[in-house]
mmCIF file of N, CA and C in Angstrom:
data_model
loop_
_atom_site.group_PDB
_atom_site.id
_atom_site.type_symbol
_atom_site.label_atom_id
_atom_site.label_comp_id
_atom_site.label_asym_id
_atom_site.label_seq_id
_atom_site.Cartn_x
_atom_site.Cartn_y
_atom_site.Cartn_z
ATOM 1 N N UNK A 1 -240.071 141.908 -51.717
ATOM 2 C CA UNK A 1 -239.222 141.918 -50.549
ATOM 3 C C UNK A 1 -237.854 142.452 -50.952
ATOM 4 N N UNK A 2 -237.320 143.399 -50.195
ATOM 5 C CA UNK A 2 -236.051 144.046 -50.540
ATOM 6 C C UNK A 2 -234.875 143.072 -50.501
ATOM 7 N N UNK A 3 -234.857 142.182 -49.521
ATOM 8 C CA UNK A 3 -233.782 141.199 -49.421
ATOM 9 C C UNK A 3 -233.714 140.355 -50.682
ATOM 10 N N UNK A 4 -234.879 139.902 -51.165
ATOM 11 C CA UNK A 4 -234.923 139.111 -52.385
ATOM 12 C C UNK A 4 -234.441 139.938 -53.572
ATOM 13 N N UNK A 5 -234.848 141.193 -53.647
ATOM 14 C CA UNK A 5 -234.436 142.075 -54.740
ATOM 15 C C UNK A 5 -232.929 142.288 -54.726
ATOM 16 N N UNK A 6 -232.355 142.520 -53.552
ATOM 17 C CA UNK A 6 -230.906 142.710 -53.435
ATOM 18 C C UNK A 6 -230.160 141.443 -53.842
ATOM 19 N N UNK A 7 -230.660 140.295 -53.418
ATOM 20 C CA UNK A 7 -230.026 139.021 -53.774
ATOM 21 C C UNK A 7 -230.083 138.803 -55.279
ATOM 22 N N UNK A 8 -231.225 139.097 -55.894
ATOM 23 C CA UNK A 8 -231.353 138.953 -57.345
ATOM 24 C C UNK A 8 -230.387 139.871 -58.075
ATOM 25 N N UNK A 9 -230.261 141.102 -57.608
ATOM 26 C CA UNK A 9 -229.313 142.042 -58.224
ATOM 27 C C UNK A 9 -227.902 141.460 -58.217
ATOM 28 N N UNK A 10 -227.471 140.960 -57.070
ATOM 29 C CA UNK A 10 -226.114 140.406 -56.948
ATOM 30 C C UNK A 10 -225.935 139.178 -57.844
ATOM 31 N N UNK A 11 -226.942 138.329 -57.872
ATOM 32 C CA UNK A 11 -226.850 137.113 -58.680
ATOM 33 C C UNK A 11 -226.782 137.457 -60.156
ATOM 34 N N UNK A 12 -227.725 138.246 -60.623
ATOM 35 C CA UNK A 12 -227.808 138.549 -62.055
ATOM 36 C C UNK A 12 -226.578 139.292 -62.549
ATOM 37 N N UNK A 13 -226.105 140.265 -61.794
ATOM 38 C CA UNK A 13 -224.931 141.018 -62.239
ATOM 39 C C UNK A 13 -223.658 140.175 -62.171
ATOM 40 N N UNK A 14 -223.696 139.078 -61.429
ATOM 41 C CA UNK A 14 -222.526 138.207 -61.327
ATOM 42 C C UNK A 14 -222.481 137.078 -62.340
ATOM 43 N N UNK A 15 -223.531 136.921 -63.144
ATOM 44 C CA UNK A 15 -223.565 135.844 -64.136
ATOM 45 C C UNK A 15 -222.813 136.297 -65.384
ATOM 46 N N UNK A 16 -221.745 135.586 -65.753
ATOM 47 C CA UNK A 16 -220.919 135.998 -66.900
ATOM 48 C C UNK A 16 -221.708 136.228 -68.193
ATOM 49 N N UNK A 17 -222.740 135.445 -68.430
ATOM 50 C CA UNK A 17 -223.551 135.592 -69.634
ATOM 51 C C UNK A 17 -224.118 137.004 -69.762
ATOM 52 N N UNK A 18 -224.369 137.661 -68.635
ATOM 53 C CA UNK A 18 -224.980 138.976 -68.647
ATOM 54 C C UNK A 18 -223.979 140.116 -68.422
ATOM 55 N N UNK A 19 -222.706 139.815 -68.367
ATOM 56 C CA UNK A 19 -221.701 140.825 -68.029
ATOM 57 C C UNK A 19 -221.618 141.978 -69.026
ATOM 58 N N UNK A 20 -221.956 141.753 -70.280
ATOM 59 C CA UNK A 20 -221.861 142.810 -71.270
ATOM 60 C C UNK A 20 -223.143 143.578 -71.515
ATOM 61 N N UNK A 21 -224.179 143.280 -70.747
ATOM 62 C CA UNK A 21 -225.462 143.945 -70.970
ATOM 63 C C UNK A 21 -225.429 145.406 -70.531
ATOM 64 N N UNK A 22 -226.136 146.232 -71.271
ATOM 65 C CA UNK A 22 -226.303 147.633 -70.908
ATOM 66 C C UNK A 22 -227.159 147.709 -69.642
ATOM 67 N N UNK A 23 -226.970 148.760 -68.844
ATOM 68 C CA UNK A 23 -227.733 148.885 -67.590
ATOM 69 C C UNK A 23 -229.250 148.776 -67.771
ATOM 70 N N UNK A 24 -229.805 149.350 -68.843
ATOM 71 C CA UNK A 24 -231.263 149.267 -69.025
ATOM 72 C C UNK A 24 -231.713 147.832 -69.318
ATOM 73 N N UNK A 25 -230.862 147.055 -69.979
ATOM 74 C CA UNK A 25 -231.183 145.646 -70.239
ATOM 75 C C UNK A 25 -231.112 144.832 -68.947
ATOM 76 N N UNK A 26 -230.100 145.102 -68.131
ATOM 77 C CA UNK A 26 -229.994 144.432 -66.835
ATOM 78 C C UNK A 26 -231.207 144.765 -65.968
ATOM 79 N N UNK A 27 -231.622 146.024 -65.989
ATOM 80 C CA UNK A 27 -232.778 146.445 -65.194
ATOM 81 C C UNK A 27 -234.026 145.690 -65.638
ATOM 82 N N UNK A 28 -234.214 145.540 -66.938
ATOM 83 C CA UNK A 28 -235.379 144.815 -67.456
ATOM 84 C C UNK A 28 -235.327 143.348 -67.026
ATOM 85 N N UNK A 29 -234.137 142.766 -67.093
ATOM 86 C CA UNK A 29 -233.967 141.376 -66.682
ATOM 87 C C UNK A 29 -234.314 141.214 -65.206
ATOM 88 N N UNK A 30 -233.866 142.146 -64.384
ATOM 89 C CA UNK A 30 -234.145 142.070 -62.953
ATOM 90 C C UNK A 30 -235.631 142.249 -62.661
ATOM 91 N N UNK A 31 -236.310 143.076 -63.456
ATOM 92 C CA UNK A 31 -237.747 143.288 -63.269
ATOM 93 C C UNK A 31 -238.546 142.001 -63.493
ATOM 94 N N UNK A 32 -238.068 141.170 -64.379
ATOM 95 C CA UNK A 32 -238.813 139.960 -64.732
ATOM 96 C C UNK A 32 -238.285 138.718 -64.013
ATOM 97 N N UNK A 33 -237.333 138.893 -63.116
ATOM 98 C CA UNK A 33 -236.737 137.763 -62.401
ATOM 99 C C UNK A 33 -237.419 137.548 -61.055
ATOM 100 N N UNK A 34 -237.356 136.313 -60.610
ATOM 101 C CA UNK A 34 -237.904 135.985 -59.299
ATOM 102 C C UNK A 34 -237.134 134.798 -58.720
ATOM 103 N N UNK A 35 -237.165 134.695 -57.399
ATOM 104 C CA UNK A 35 -236.517 133.575 -56.732
ATOM 105 C C UNK A 35 -237.567 132.511 -56.471
ATOM 106 N N UNK A 36 -237.222 131.270 -56.773
ATOM 107 C CA UNK A 36 -238.110 130.137 -56.552
ATOM 108 C C UNK A 36 -237.410 129.139 -55.643
ATOM 109 N N UNK A 37 -238.176 128.437 -54.874
ATOM 110 C CA UNK A 37 -237.630 127.423 -53.973
ATOM 111 C C UNK A 37 -238.288 126.095 -54.325
ATOM 112 N N UNK A 38 -237.469 125.099 -54.629
ATOM 113 C CA UNK A 38 -237.983 123.787 -54.993
ATOM 114 C C UNK A 38 -237.583 122.773 -53.938
ATOM 115 N N UNK A 39 -238.492 121.882 -53.639
ATOM 116 C CA UNK A 39 -238.206 120.808 -52.688
ATOM 117 C C UNK A 39 -237.380 119.722 -53.369
ATOM 118 N N UNK A 40 -236.648 118.962 -52.576
ATOM 119 C CA UNK A 40 -235.870 117.843 -53.105
ATOM 120 C C UNK A 40 -236.794 116.913 -53.894
ATOM 121 N N UNK A 41 -236.396 116.588 -55.122
ATOM 122 C CA UNK A 41 -237.167 115.687 -55.958
ATOM 123 C C UNK A 41 -238.264 116.358 -56.768
ATOM 124 N N UNK A 42 -238.496 117.631 -56.528
ATOM 125 C CA UNK A 42 -239.543 118.348 -57.261
ATOM 126 C C UNK A 42 -239.108 118.592 -58.704
ATOM 127 N N UNK A 43 -240.038 118.449 -59.634
ATOM 128 C CA UNK A 43 -239.755 118.646 -61.056
ATOM 129 C C UNK A 43 -239.874 120.135 -61.387
ATOM 130 N N UNK A 44 -238.850 120.674 -62.024
ATOM 131 C CA UNK A 44 -238.840 122.084 -62.437
ATOM 132 C C UNK A 44 -239.546 122.219 -63.779
ATOM 133 N N UNK A 45 -239.213 121.349 -64.709
ATOM 134 C CA UNK A 45 -239.906 121.283 -65.997
ATOM 135 C C UNK A 45 -239.666 119.921 -66.610
ATOM 136 N N UNK A 46 -240.473 119.586 -67.608
ATOM 137 C CA UNK A 46 -240.358 118.297 -68.289
ATOM 138 C C UNK A 46 -239.970 118.510 -69.747
ATOM 139 N N UNK A 47 -239.338 117.509 -70.307
ATOM 140 C CA UNK A 47 -238.968 117.550 -71.716
ATOM 141 C C UNK A 47 -240.215 117.852 -72.545
ATOM 142 N N UNK A 48 -240.087 118.821 -73.440
ATOM 143 C CA UNK A 48 -241.207 119.197 -74.290
ATOM 144 C C UNK A 48 -242.018 120.374 -73.763
ATOM 145 N N UNK A 49 -241.831 120.730 -72.478
ATOM 146 C CA UNK A 49 -242.519 121.911 -71.942
ATOM 147 C C UNK A 49 -241.997 123.150 -72.661
ATOM 148 N N UNK A 50 -242.864 124.129 -72.913
ATOM 149 C CA UNK A 50 -242.376 125.365 -73.532
ATOM 150 C C UNK A 50 -241.423 126.079 -72.575
ATOM 151 N N UNK A 51 -240.361 126.659 -73.100
ATOM 152 C CA UNK A 51 -239.404 127.347 -72.216
ATOM 153 C C UNK A 51 -240.049 128.561 -71.568
ATOM 154 N N UNK A 52 -239.836 128.697 -70.277
ATOM 155 C CA UNK A 52 -240.403 129.856 -69.599
ATOM 156 C C UNK A 52 -239.443 130.496 -68.614
ATOM 157 N N UNK A 53 -238.184 130.119 -68.678
ATOM 158 C CA UNK A 53 -237.260 130.748 -67.757
ATOM 159 C C UNK A 53 -235.828 130.289 -67.910
ATOM 160 N N UNK A 54 -234.983 131.095 -67.349
ATOM 161 C CA UNK A 54 -233.558 130.858 -67.241
ATOM 162 C C UNK A 54 -233.325 130.623 -65.755
ATOM 163 N N UNK A 55 -232.560 129.615 -65.399
ATOM 164 C CA UNK A 55 -232.409 129.241 -64.005
ATOM 165 C C UNK A 55 -230.966 129.365 -63.526
ATOM 166 N N UNK A 56 -230.807 129.848 -62.307
ATOM 167 C CA UNK A 56 -229.529 129.947 -61.621
ATOM 168 C C UNK A 56 -229.671 129.142 -60.337
ATOM 169 N N UNK A 57 -228.736 128.244 -60.095
ATOM 170 C CA UNK A 57 -228.795 127.420 -58.887
ATOM 171 C C UNK A 57 -228.151 128.212 -57.752
ATOM 172 N N UNK A 58 -228.986 128.730 -56.867
ATOM 173 C CA UNK A 58 -228.513 129.540 -55.741
ATOM 174 C C UNK A 58 -227.957 128.657 -54.630
ATOM 175 N N UNK A 59 -228.575 127.503 -54.456
ATOM 176 C CA UNK A 59 -228.133 126.580 -53.413
ATOM 177 C C UNK A 59 -228.643 125.189 -53.769
ATOM 178 N N UNK A 60 -227.948 124.174 -53.353
ATOM 179 C CA UNK A 60 -228.361 122.804 -53.614
ATOM 180 C C UNK A 60 -227.876 122.301 -54.967
ATOM 181 N N UNK A 61 -228.576 121.313 -55.490
ATOM 182 C CA UNK A 61 -228.213 120.689 -56.768
ATOM 183 C C UNK A 61 -229.462 120.472 -57.605
ATOM 184 N N UNK A 62 -229.254 120.461 -58.918
ATOM 185 C CA UNK A 62 -230.334 120.190 -59.866
ATOM 186 C C UNK A 62 -229.850 119.105 -60.812
ATOM 187 N N UNK A 63 -230.669 118.088 -60.989
ATOM 188 C CA UNK A 63 -230.333 116.998 -61.908
ATOM 189 C C UNK A 63 -231.137 117.193 -63.185
ATOM 190 N N UNK A 64 -230.430 117.361 -64.311
ATOM 191 C CA UNK A 64 -231.085 117.416 -65.609
ATOM 192 C C UNK A 64 -231.041 116.010 -66.192
ATOM 193 N N UNK A 65 -232.208 115.470 -66.509
ATOM 194 C CA UNK A 65 -232.257 114.101 -67.021
ATOM 195 C C UNK A 65 -233.472 113.924 -67.910
ATOM 196 N N UNK A 66 -233.499 112.828 -68.619
ATOM 197 C CA UNK A 66 -234.686 112.428 -69.367
ATOM 198 C C UNK A 66 -234.850 110.928 -69.204
ATOM 199 N N UNK A 67 -236.033 110.451 -69.515
ATOM 200 C CA UNK A 67 -236.310 109.024 -69.427
ATOM 201 C C UNK A 67 -236.282 108.467 -70.848
ATOM 202 N N UNK A 68 -235.454 107.459 -71.051
ATOM 203 C CA UNK A 68 -235.303 106.866 -72.380
ATOM 204 C C UNK A 68 -236.556 106.095 -72.776
ATOM 205 N N UNK A 69 -236.598 105.685 -74.032
ATOM 206 C CA UNK A 69 -237.732 104.893 -74.515
ATOM 207 C C UNK A 69 -237.878 103.597 -73.733
ATOM 208 N N UNK A 70 -236.786 103.090 -73.194
ATOM 209 C CA UNK A 70 -236.817 101.863 -72.388
ATOM 210 C C UNK A 70 -237.276 102.125 -70.962
ATOM 211 N N UNK A 71 -237.447 103.406 -70.621
ATOM 212 C CA UNK A 71 -237.895 103.750 -69.279
ATOM 213 C C UNK A 71 -236.776 103.965 -68.277
ATOM 214 N N UNK A 72 -235.518 104.017 -68.751
ATOM 215 C CA UNK A 72 -234.407 104.253 -67.833
ATOM 216 C C UNK A 72 -234.048 105.734 -67.809
ATOM 217 N N UNK A 73 -233.612 106.175 -66.661
ATOM 218 C CA UNK A 73 -233.225 107.564 -66.479
ATOM 219 C C UNK A 73 -231.837 107.801 -67.066
ATOM 220 N N UNK A 74 -231.712 108.820 -67.900
ATOM 221 C CA UNK A 74 -230.431 109.207 -68.490
ATOM 222 C C UNK A 74 -230.079 110.597 -67.972
ATOM 223 N N UNK A 75 -229.043 110.674 -67.163
ATOM 224 C CA UNK A 75 -228.626 111.955 -66.591
ATOM 225 C C UNK A 75 -227.826 112.736 -67.626
ATOM 226 N N UNK A 76 -228.247 113.971 -67.862
ATOM 227 C CA UNK A 76 -227.566 114.861 -68.793
ATOM 228 C C UNK A 76 -226.480 115.626 -68.046
ATOM 229 N N UNK A 77 -226.837 116.143 -66.867
ATOM 230 C CA UNK A 77 -225.891 116.934 -66.088
ATOM 231 C C UNK A 77 -226.412 117.100 -64.663
ATOM 232 N N UNK A 78 -225.489 117.215 -63.721
ATOM 233 C CA UNK A 78 -225.815 117.563 -62.344
ATOM 234 C C UNK A 78 -225.270 118.967 -62.129
ATOM 235 N N UNK A 79 -226.154 119.888 -61.795
ATOM 236 C CA UNK A 79 -225.769 121.288 -61.603
ATOM 237 C C UNK A 79 -225.720 121.605 -60.119
ATOM 238 N N UNK A 80 -224.767 122.439 -59.733
ATOM 239 C CA UNK A 80 -224.658 122.825 -58.330
ATOM 240 C C UNK A 80 -224.602 124.349 -58.211
ATOM 241 N N UNK A 81 -224.467 124.819 -56.998
ATOM 242 C CA UNK A 81 -224.485 126.247 -56.686
ATOM 243 C C UNK A 81 -223.652 127.057 -57.683
ATOM 244 N N UNK A 82 -224.265 128.116 -58.199
ATOM 245 C CA UNK A 82 -223.578 129.018 -59.110
ATOM 246 C C UNK A 82 -223.695 128.655 -60.579
ATOM 247 N N UNK A 83 -224.290 127.505 -60.870
ATOM 248 C CA UNK A 83 -224.425 127.081 -62.267
ATOM 249 C C UNK A 83 -225.785 127.513 -62.810
ATOM 250 N N UNK A 84 -225.891 127.566 -64.128
ATOM 251 C CA UNK A 84 -227.121 127.998 -64.780
ATOM 252 C C UNK A 84 -227.606 126.961 -65.784
ATOM 253 N N UNK A 85 -228.905 127.040 -66.096
ATOM 254 C CA UNK A 85 -229.467 126.212 -67.161
ATOM 255 C C UNK A 85 -230.698 126.916 -67.723
ATOM 256 N N UNK A 86 -231.089 126.526 -68.914
ATOM 257 C CA UNK A 86 -232.224 127.155 -69.581
ATOM 258 C C UNK A 86 -231.869 128.452 -70.272
ATOM 259 N N UNK A 87 -230.575 128.646 -70.538
ATOM 260 C CA UNK A 87 -230.117 129.895 -71.138
ATOM 261 C C UNK A 87 -230.756 130.206 -72.481
ATOM 262 N N UNK A 88 -231.125 129.194 -73.244
ATOM 263 C CA UNK A 88 -231.670 129.419 -74.585
ATOM 264 C C UNK A 88 -232.899 130.315 -74.556
ATOM 265 N N UNK A 89 -233.690 130.266 -73.504
ATOM 266 C CA UNK A 89 -234.898 131.081 -73.418
ATOM 267 C C UNK A 89 -234.573 132.575 -73.424
ATOM 268 N N UNK A 90 -233.384 132.931 -72.988
ATOM 269 C CA UNK A 90 -232.983 134.340 -72.956
ATOM 270 C C UNK A 90 -232.874 134.894 -74.372
ATOM 271 N N UNK A 91 -232.576 134.055 -75.331
ATOM 272 C CA UNK A 91 -232.322 134.496 -76.687
ATOM 273 C C UNK A 91 -233.508 134.331 -77.623
ATOM 274 N N UNK A 92 -234.652 133.930 -77.089
ATOM 275 C CA UNK A 92 -235.843 133.759 -77.919
ATOM 276 C C UNK A 92 -236.524 135.101 -78.139
#
C-alpha cells in the first residue's frame, strides 16, 4: 500500500539513529520494514525470544517489562509515540 510506504519513508528517515546512513542503506532498510498494529495488552515479544526487529512507536504506548523470579512485574520502561526499542537487532 502506497500510504504505508510513504509513512514508513517519513518515519525511517526521521529516526536519528539512521540519519547518517547512505541512501542505498536507507532503501534496504525501507524494503525490509513493515507497519504492525498491536492491540492493547498484546505481547510483542518475550524475554529470551530471538531478536527479529527494531520497533518505532507510531502511536500509543509500549510497556517494556519482565516478570521477576517472585512473579512480580518489573517495568523497565514505558515508551510513547516517537520512541524506539530493539535497536540492537540493527547491528547484528
